[in-house]
Amino acid sequence: MTHTSSTPWSVADIPDQTGRTVIITGANSGLGAETATALAARGAHVVLACRNTAKAGEVAARIGDKATVRALDLADLDSVRAFAGTVGGADVLINNAGIMAVPLRRTAQGFESQIGTNHLGHFALTALLLPTITDRVVTLSSGLHQLGRIDLGDLNWERRRYRRWQAYGDSKMANLMFGLELAERLRAAGSAIRSQIAHPGYASTGLVGHTETLLDPIAKLGARLPIAQSAADGALPTLLAATAPDAESGRFYGPTQLFGLRGAPGRSGYNARARDRAIREGLWRESERLTGIDFDVMGTLA
């Protein structure tokens, strides 16, 4: 089934997923839960890879026997390695989990929590699972990647004065750069595996209004106005990227209306800084150094 641009893409366009396995990080609520629910409804077996396994269990109970819960804390590389060692192969990996604009905190390995959870945890997870992925990797970014300016000399905010929104934007730019760079490296390796990036626009999820800042009341108000869309609608770009036969590797998918804040999913533009090959390659090397994982795509797929 090939989607035509004359009609908005929706869950009705998701091809039959029977026999396919999809791993979704952070599927215990919000976008991840909606993504898992929609995929299972089309026949996929979904692995809910979550830190909060109790909440994930509630989602799995609603989905039924097509859902499995596995413990994964992206803020702890030991947990990432343990998870990767206990799951079998999958057709699709969806790097969905994330935290947003939190106060300065450190992960188990001492990374700034947003770059550590949103990017480094997913970088390590993808590196470890890529040999078992048969179809594609989808990484979640955000329209707020526009704030991102990757500082390779201080990725973990050890010397700069911490600014939580800048740190969030950096982590989402890192997600975008990683997805783009992974696509290029897969292509260079002659692999048919795809790497796509998606963003939800302005979706009403558990992240909205929980940044512990004065912006929370404004964000909560915005989530109730027509600007915001539901978590189910926010999941559509991810679902398109994860399932559409004609979704292209290296493309960024998001809402197509109101400057990318809402609307039917489709191809999305992104900040030209994400095209900086020197920064992208530097980010890859720094991510390898910090995680201790040599992510040689060519060697991984050999």
XYZ file of N, CA and C in Angstrom, residues 8-207:
600
model
N -4.904 12.860 3.499
C -4.064 12.873 4.693
C -3.798 11.459 5.208
N -2.559 11.213 5.616
C -2.177 9.903 6.137
C -2.770 9.734 7.539
N -3.317 8.554 7.832
C -3.915 8.283 9.137
C -3.631 6.843 9.533
N -4.114 6.433 10.701
C -3.892 5.061 11.163
C -4.504 4.054 10.194
N -5.500 4.469 9.432
C -6.105 3.567 8.452
C -5.114 3.188 7.362
N -4.030 3.975 7.205
C -3.030 3.703 6.177
C -1.914 2.782 6.668
N -1.931 2.414 7.949
C -0.895 1.510 8.461
C -1.076 0.134 7.811
N -0.066 -0.368 7.133
C -0.191 -1.694 6.522
C -0.349 -2.771 7.597
N -0.811 -3.926 7.189
C -0.933 -5.065 8.097
C 0.438 -5.348 8.722
N 0.490 -5.404 10.036
C 1.744 -5.609 10.754
C 1.879 -7.029 11.315
N 0.989 -7.914 10.911
C 1.014 -9.286 11.426
C 2.379 -9.927 11.184
N 2.929 -10.527 12.234
C 4.216 -11.194 12.133
C 5.402 -10.295 12.380
N 5.156 -9.009 12.587
C 6.247 -8.067 12.811
C 6.372 -7.732 14.294
N 7.600 -7.488 14.721
C 7.889 -7.105 16.103
C 8.470 -5.704 16.120
N 7.936 -4.862 17.000
C 8.383 -3.479 17.108
C 8.762 -3.190 18.556
N 9.979 -2.717 18.770
C 10.429 -2.284 20.094
C 10.211 -0.785 20.201
N 9.542 -0.349 21.268
C 9.234 1.067 21.454
C 9.709 1.497 22.838
N 10.656 2.407 22.895
C 11.106 2.895 24.199
C 10.111 3.920 24.737
N 9.954 3.948 26.049
C 9.060 4.916 26.669
C 7.611 4.743 26.279
N 7.176 3.482 26.139
C 5.801 3.221 25.679
C 4.804 3.093 26.816
N 5.174 3.572 27.998
C 4.284 3.462 29.158
C 3.252 4.585 29.222
N 3.403 5.606 28.367
C 2.447 6.722 28.376
C 2.617 7.531 27.101
N 1.726 8.510 26.914
C 1.868 9.494 25.850
C 2.037 8.927 24.461
N 2.986 9.502 23.719
C 3.207 9.123 22.327
C 3.559 7.647 22.187
N 4.400 7.146 23.086
C 4.829 5.757 23.005
C 3.675 4.783 23.183
N 2.807 5.080 24.144
C 1.648 4.214 24.382
C 0.709 4.238 23.192
N 0.496 5.415 22.618
C -0.369 5.522 21.442
C 0.237 4.793 20.245
N 1.544 4.898 20.087
C 2.228 4.211 18.999
C 2.085 2.706 19.144
N 2.313 2.215 20.347
C 2.203 0.775 20.605
C 0.785 0.275 20.367
N -0.189 1.027 20.830
C -1.591 0.628 20.684
C -1.990 0.540 19.216
N -1.592 1.546 18.433
C -1.945 1.566 17.013
C -1.276 0.428 16.246
N -0.020 0.140 16.562
C 0.691 -0.926 15.867
C 0.126 -2.299 16.214
N -0.188 -2.506 17.501
C -0.766 -3.780 17.918
C -2.133 -3.999 17.280
N -2.889 -2.902 17.107
C -4.211 -3.009 16.477
C -4.104 -3.477 15.036
N -2.931 -3.255 14.423
C -2.721 -3.705 13.054
C -1.958 -5.029 12.991
N -1.784 -5.667 14.158
C -1.237 -7.018 14.184
C 0.183 -7.169 14.664
N 0.889 -6.065 14.963
C 2.282 -6.165 15.397
C 2.379 -6.677 16.825
N 3.480 -7.351 17.118
C 3.832 -7.621 18.514
C 4.695 -6.453 18.971
N 4.298 -5.793 20.036
C 5.010 -4.608 20.502
C 5.724 -4.909 21.819
N 6.975 -4.508 21.886
C 7.769 -4.644 23.100
C 7.852 -3.267 23.737
N 7.234 -3.120 24.908
C 7.221 -1.840 25.609
C 8.471 -1.774 26.479
N 9.462 -1.043 26.022
C 10.748 -0.946 26.704
C 10.743 0.292 27.588
N 10.561 0.095 28.891
C 10.249 1.231 29.763
C 10.957 1.156 31.110
N 11.248 2.325 31.650
C 11.758 2.416 33.014
C 10.650 2.119 34.012
N 9.468 2.684 33.760
C 8.327 2.476 34.650
C 7.535 1.265 34.152
N 7.923 0.092 34.620
C 7.283 -1.126 34.124
C 5.863 -1.296 34.663
N 5.560 -0.669 35.792
C 4.192 -0.765 36.322
C 3.217 -0.057 35.387
N 3.564 1.165 34.967
C 2.710 1.887 34.018
C 2.678 1.190 32.664
N 3.822 0.657 32.263
C 3.871 -0.073 30.998
C 2.970 -1.292 31.057
N 2.908 -1.918 32.229
C 2.034 -3.073 32.398
C 0.570 -2.724 32.208
N 0.189 -1.533 32.634
C -1.195 -1.090 32.447
C -1.496 -0.909 30.954
N -0.538 -0.337 30.219
C -0.718 -0.175 28.778
C -0.796 -1.540 28.108
N 0.094 -2.439 28.503
C 0.113 -3.778 27.923
C -1.187 -4.525 28.199
N -1.744 -4.321 29.389
C -3.004 -4.990 29.729
C -4.131 -4.510 28.825
N -4.112 -3.215 28.483
C -5.136 -2.689 27.576
C -4.947 -3.228 26.161
N -3.695 -3.410 25.762
C -3.412 -3.891 24.410
C -3.742 -5.374 24.281
N -3.359 -6.152 25.293
C -3.618 -7.589 25.245
C -2.369 -8.396 24.954
N -2.549 -9.585 24.383
C -1.434 -10.526 24.252
C -0.427 -10.141 23.179
N -0.641 -9.063 22.472
C 0.343 -8.601 21.485
C 1.383 -7.666 22.088
N 1.329 -7.460 23.405
C 2.266 -6.552 24.069
C 3.104 -7.292 25.109
N 4.386 -6.959 25.157
C 5.316 -7.488 26.150
C 6.024 -6.316 26.802
N 6.207 -6.386 28.115
C 6.898 -5.324 28.845
C 8.311 -5.785 29.184
N 9.288 -4.908 28.935
C 10.674 -5.172 29.303
C 11.245 -3.932 29.987
N 12.040 -4.134 31.019
C 12.638 -3.025 31.761
C 13.787 -2.410 30.970
N 13.752 -1.093 30.840
C 14.830 -0.356 30.177
C 14.902 1.045 30.755
N 16.052 1.366 31.344
C 16.306 2.715 31.839
C 17.402 3.319 30.982
N 17.019 4.236 30.099
C 17.978 4.826 29.169
C 18.995 5.729 29.855
N 18.740 6.061 31.115
C 19.673 6.876 31.874
C 20.737 6.027 32.572
N 20.781 4.747 32.249
C 21.756 3.834 32.834
C 22.224 2.867 31.745
N 23.456 3.007 31.301
C 23.957 2.165 30.213
C 24.006 0.692 30.595
N 24.123 0.393 31.891
C 24.073 -1.007 32.322
C 22.691 -1.592 32.013
N 21.655 -0.789 32.227
C 20.294 -1.222 31.914
C 20.115 -1.390 30.407
N 20.702 -0.489 29.631
C 20.612 -0.584 28.170
C 21.252 -1.885 27.695
N 22.419 -2.194 28.230
C 23.107 -3.430 27.839
C 22.318 -4.660 28.266
N 21.764 -4.611 29.471
C 20.984 -5.749 29.954
C 19.754 -5.969 29.085
N 19.076 -4.895 28.724
C 17.905 -5.006 27.865
C 18.280 -5.604 26.517
N 19.338 -5.071 25.917
C 19.756 -5.548 24.595
C 20.123 -7.030 24.624
N 20.576 -7.489 25.778
C 20.964 -8.882 25.888
C 19.811 -9.838 26.113
N 18.631 -9.299 26.403
C 17.493 -10.166 26.728
C 16.398 -10.156 25.664
N 16.485 -9.254 24.691
C 15.466 -9.241 23.640
C 16.017 -9.896 22.387
N 15.143 -10.565 21.660
C 15.555 -11.149 20.395
C 15.509 -10.115 19.296
N 15.405 -10.564 18.076
C 15.361 -9.652 16.952
C 14.051 -8.887 16.882
N 14.056 -7.842 16.085
C 12.858 -7.029 15.862
C 12.907 -6.477 14.451
N 11.755 -6.174 13.927
C 11.695 -5.550 12.609
C 11.977 -4.056 12.707
N 11.443 -3.432 13.754
C 11.544 -1.975 13.889
C 11.931 -1.611 15.315
N 12.827 -0.642 15.452
C 13.155 -0.029 16.734
C 12.681 1.410 16.689
N 11.851 1.802 17.650
C 11.388 3.186 17.738
C 11.977 3.818 18.993
N 12.911 4.751 18.788
C 13.567 5.467 19.884
C 12.685 6.647 20.284
N 11.705 6.347 21.129
C 10.662 7.319 21.455
C 10.853 8.015 22.799
N 11.415 7.351 23.783
C 11.449 7.878 25.155
C 12.202 9.197 25.230
N 11.810 10.026 26.181
C 12.519 11.283 26.361
C 12.064 12.036 27.588
N 12.930 12.925 28.055
C 12.588 13.847 29.134
C 12.786 15.255 28.593
N 12.102 16.226 29.203
C 12.099 17.570 28.628
C 12.308 18.653 29.676
N 13.345 19.472 29.455
C 13.572 20.712 30.205
C 13.574 20.508 31.711
N 14.228 19.450 32.163
C 14.302 19.173 33.602
C 15.477 19.926 34.218
N 15.471 20.081 35.557
C 16.633 20.694 36.216
C 17.886 19.846 35.981
N 19.048 20.434 36.243
C 20.299 19.716 36.029
C 20.364 18.475 36.903
N 20.443 17.348 36.231
C 20.600 16.061 36.904
C 21.593 15.244 36.100
N 22.091 14.181 36.700
C 23.076 13.329 36.046
C 22.555 11.893 35.955
N 22.921 11.230 34.878
C 22.551 9.829 34.709
C 23.489 8.951 35.544
N 23.265 7.651 35.497
C 24.092 6.719 36.272
C 25.563 6.830 35.909
N 25.846 7.141 34.649
C 27.236 7.282 34.201
C 27.718 8.735 34.235
N 26.918 9.626 34.799
C 27.336 11.013 34.984
C 27.051 11.952 33.833
N 26.249 11.518 32.852
C 25.884 12.399 31.742
C 24.804 13.372 32.177
N 24.805 14.580 31.582
C 23.656 15.475 31.779
C 22.417 14.692 31.364
N 21.353 14.768 32.165
C 20.262 13.801 32.033
C 19.535 13.853 30.692
N 19.416 15.037 30.085
C 18.659 15.109 28.832
C 19.451 14.553 27.652
N 20.710 14.944 27.523
C 21.525 14.377 26.449
C 21.775 12.899 26.732
N 21.884 12.552 28.011
C 22.145 11.169 28.386
C 20.981 10.245 28.091
N 19.764 10.689 28.446
C 18.568 9.866 28.241
C 18.104 9.925 26.793
N 17.936 11.141 26.290
C 17.334 11.311 24.968
C 18.245 10.851 23.833
N 19.526 11.139 23.957
C 20.440 10.785 22.852
C 21.365 9.611 23.176
N 22.204 9.737 24.206
C 23.233 8.719 24.429
C 22.645 7.344 24.731
N 21.565 7.302 25.493
C 20.918 6.022 25.772
C 20.410 5.371 24.506
N 19.795 6.180 23.632
C 19.283 5.646 22.369
C 20.413 5.305 21.398
N 21.488 6.080 21.419
C 22.647 5.770 20.586
C 23.186 4.388 20.941
N 23.356 4.155 22.242
C 23.869 2.865 22.701
C 22.897 1.739 22.378
N 21.616 1.980 22.605
C 20.606 0.954 22.336
C 20.593 0.570 20.861
N 20.630 1.572 19.992
C 20.613 1.307 18.553
C 21.856 0.540 18.129
N 23.006 0.933 18.660
C 24.253 0.241 18.324
C 24.182 -1.238 18.701
N 23.634 -1.522 19.872
C 23.581 -2.897 20.360
C 22.525 -3.734 19.645
N 21.427 -3.094 19.216
C 20.330 -3.844 18.602
C 20.391 -3.899 17.081
N 21.171 -3.026 16.461
C 21.127 -2.926 14.999
C 21.336 -4.271 14.281
N 22.220 -5.144 14.772
C 22.383 -6.428 14.067
C 21.106 -7.270 14.040
N 20.154 -6.989 14.918
C 18.921 -7.783 14.991
C 17.726 -7.085 14.354
N 17.915 -5.849 13.871
C 16.818 -5.092 13.257
C 16.738 -5.427 11.776
N 15.547 -5.760 11.294
C 15.412 -6.185 9.895
C 14.874 -5.110 8.958
N 14.229 -4.076 9.501
C 13.576 -3.114 8.615
C 14.044 -1.682 8.818
N 13.788 -1.099 9.989
C 14.100 0.317 10.146
C 14.230 0.740 11.597
N 14.870 1.886 11.781
C 15.003 2.552 13.079
C 14.355 3.921 12.952
N 13.476 4.246 13.888
C 12.832 5.561 13.909
C 13.237 6.269 15.192
N 13.791 7.457 15.079
C 14.236 8.214 16.242
C 13.403 9.477 16.379
N 12.907 9.723 17.574
C 12.053 10.886 17.832
C 12.891 12.115 18.150
N 12.640 13.176 17.391
C 13.229 14.466 17.673
C 12.098 15.405 18.094
N 12.236 16.676 17.814
C 11.234 17.668 18.202
C 11.429 18.914 17.360
N 10.341 19.687 17.212
C 10.477 20.975 16.555
C 11.459 21.872 17.295
N 11.661 21.605 18.581
C 12.584 22.399 19.385
C 14.041 22.021 19.141
N 14.282 21.121 18.179
C 15.671 20.920 17.750
C 16.233 22.233 17.221
N 15.324 23.148 16.837
C 15.753 24.458 16.341
C 16.606 25.202 17.359
N 16.426 24.900 18.646
C 17.225 25.536 19.697
C 18.625 24.945 19.784
N 18.793 23.750 19.231
C 20.001 22.978 19.469
C 21.247 23.509 18.790
N 22.307 23.584 19.561
C 23.639 23.933 19.055
C 24.628 23.008 19.758
N 24.989 21.944 19.088
C 25.809 20.915 19.706
C 27.197 21.459 20.055
N 27.551 21.389 21.336
C 28.867 21.804 21.819
C 29.660 20.529 22.102
N 30.463 20.112 21.125
C 31.189 18.853 21.270
C 32.215 18.898 22.392
N 32.619 20.096 22.793
C 33.588 20.210 23.873
C 32.967 20.165 25.255
N 31.625 20.268 25.319
C 30.963 20.260 26.625
C 29.548 19.698 26.473
N 29.461 18.507 25.887
C 28.157 17.897 25.628
C 27.369 17.689 26.910
N 28.082 17.488 28.011
C 27.431 17.164 29.284
C 27.301 18.332 30.252
N 27.460 19.557 29.752
C 27.232 20.744 30.570
C 28.045 20.702 31.868
N 29.333 20.460 31.710
C 30.215 20.445 32.874
C 30.913 21.780 33.079
N 30.986 22.586 32.015
C 31.655 23.887 32.116
C 30.719 25.062 31.878
N 29.645 24.836 31.119
C 28.702 25.917 30.831
C 27.675 26.078 31.954
N 27.124 27.290 32.064
C 26.001 27.486 32.984
C 24.797 26.750 32.403
N 24.205 25.894 33.205
C 23.141 25.024 32.695
C 21.876 25.808 32.363
N 21.362 25.539 31.162
C 20.084 26.106 30.722
C 19.241 24.942 30.227
N 18.184 24.656 30.949
C 17.445 23.413 30.701
C 16.803 23.347 29.311
N 16.279 24.470 28.820
C 15.654 24.441 27.494
C 16.700 24.311 26.392
N 17.851 24.939 26.580
C 18.939 24.765 25.623
C 19.408 23.314 25.618
N 19.509 22.737 26.806
C 19.937 21.336 26.910
C 18.934 20.415 26.229
N 17.650 20.729 26.370
C 16.630 19.919 25.687
C 16.771 20.062 24.173
N 16.895 21.302 23.696
C 17.072 21.530 22.266
C 18.311 20.828 21.732
N 19.391 20.847 22.516
C 20.607 20.149 22.111
C 20.344 18.657 21.960
N 19.615 18.084 22.919
C 19.361 16.638 22.872
C 18.492 16.274 21.680
N 17.553 17.151 21.325
C 16.686 16.866 20.184
C 17.419 17.102 18.851
N 18.343 18.054 18.826
C 19.201 18.200 17.657
C 20.093 16.973 17.523
N 20.575 16.468 18.648
C 21.399 15.260 18.626
C 20.597 14.079 18.080
N 19.325 13.959 18.474
C 18.474 12.894 17.935
C 18.356 13.007 16.424
N 18.128 14.229 15.940
C 17.980 14.456 14.502
C 19.281 14.151 13.769
N 20.383 14.657 14.292
C 21.672 14.415 13.649
C 22.009 12.929 13.635
N 21.714 12.244 14.738
C 21.982 10.813 14.802
C 21.173 10.061 13.751
N 19.884 10.386 13.640
C 19.048 9.710 12.652
C 19.522 9.945 11.235
N 19.938 11.169 10.935
C 20.439 11.495 9.602
C 21.765 10.790 9.321
N 22.649 10.826 10.306
C 23.962 10.198 10.126
C 23.839 8.681 10.006
N 22.947 8.097 10.812
C 22.726 6.650 10.721
C 22.228 6.268 9.333
N 21.333 7.071 8.773
C 20.816 6.800 7.426
C 21.949 6.801 6.404
N 22.837 7.785 6.500
C 23.943 7.860 5.547
C 24.894 6.682 5.697
N 25.165 6.297 6.939
C 26.090 5.184 7.170
C 25.485 3.853 6.740
N 24.194 3.681 6.933
C 23.527 2.470 6.458
C 23.572 2.401 4.936
N 23.326 3.542 4.306
C 23.357 3.604 2.850
C 24.758 3.278 2.331
N 25.771 3.839 2.982
C 27.148 3.590 2.566
C 27.542 2.129 2.762
N 26.922 1.478 3.746
C 27.212 0.067 4.018
C 26.450 -0.866 3.094
N 25.606 -0.302 2.244
C 24.821 -1.118 1.328
C 23.662 -1.823 1.998
N 23.251 -1.314 3.152
C 22.165 -1.937 3.908
C 20.806 -1.430 3.446
N 19.821 -2.316 3.487
C 18.447 -1.921 3.161
C 17.707 -1.393 4.381
N 18.337 -1.467 5.545
C 17.708 -0.951 6.763
C 17.611 0.568 6.662
N 16.474 1.093 7.085
C 16.225 2.529 6.992
C 16.342 3.211 8.355
N 16.728 4.455 8.338
C 16.745 5.292 9.533
C 15.932 6.537 9.246
N 14.828 6.690 9.975
C 13.998 7.877 9.820
C 13.900 8.622 11.147
N 13.515 9.880 11.049
C 13.349 10.718 12.228
C 11.940 11.293 12.188
N 11.328 11.443 13.342
C 9.968 11.980 13.400
C 9.851 12.961 14.560
N 8.862 13.828 14.469
C 8.537 14.690 15.611
C 7.021 14.837 15.684
N 6.479 15.028 16.897
C 5.024 15.016 17.083
C 4.332 16.351 16.926
N 5.100 17.430 16.681
C 4.477 18.749 16.722
C 4.182 19.114 18.169
N 3.101 19.845 18.377
C 2.710 20.235 19.720
C 1.607 19.280 20.167
N 2.018 18.216 20.848
C 1.066 17.193 21.265
C 0.867 17.247 22.769
N -0.330 16.990 23.189
C -0.667 16.997 24.608
C -0.267 15.660 25.217
N 0.925 15.637 25.843
C 1.460 14.405 26.420
C 1.886 14.658 27.853
N 2.428 13.614 28.476
C 2.892 13.729 29.852
C 4.065 14.668 30.022
N 4.766 15.015 28.927
C 5.893 15.941 29.039
C 5.430 17.376 29.214
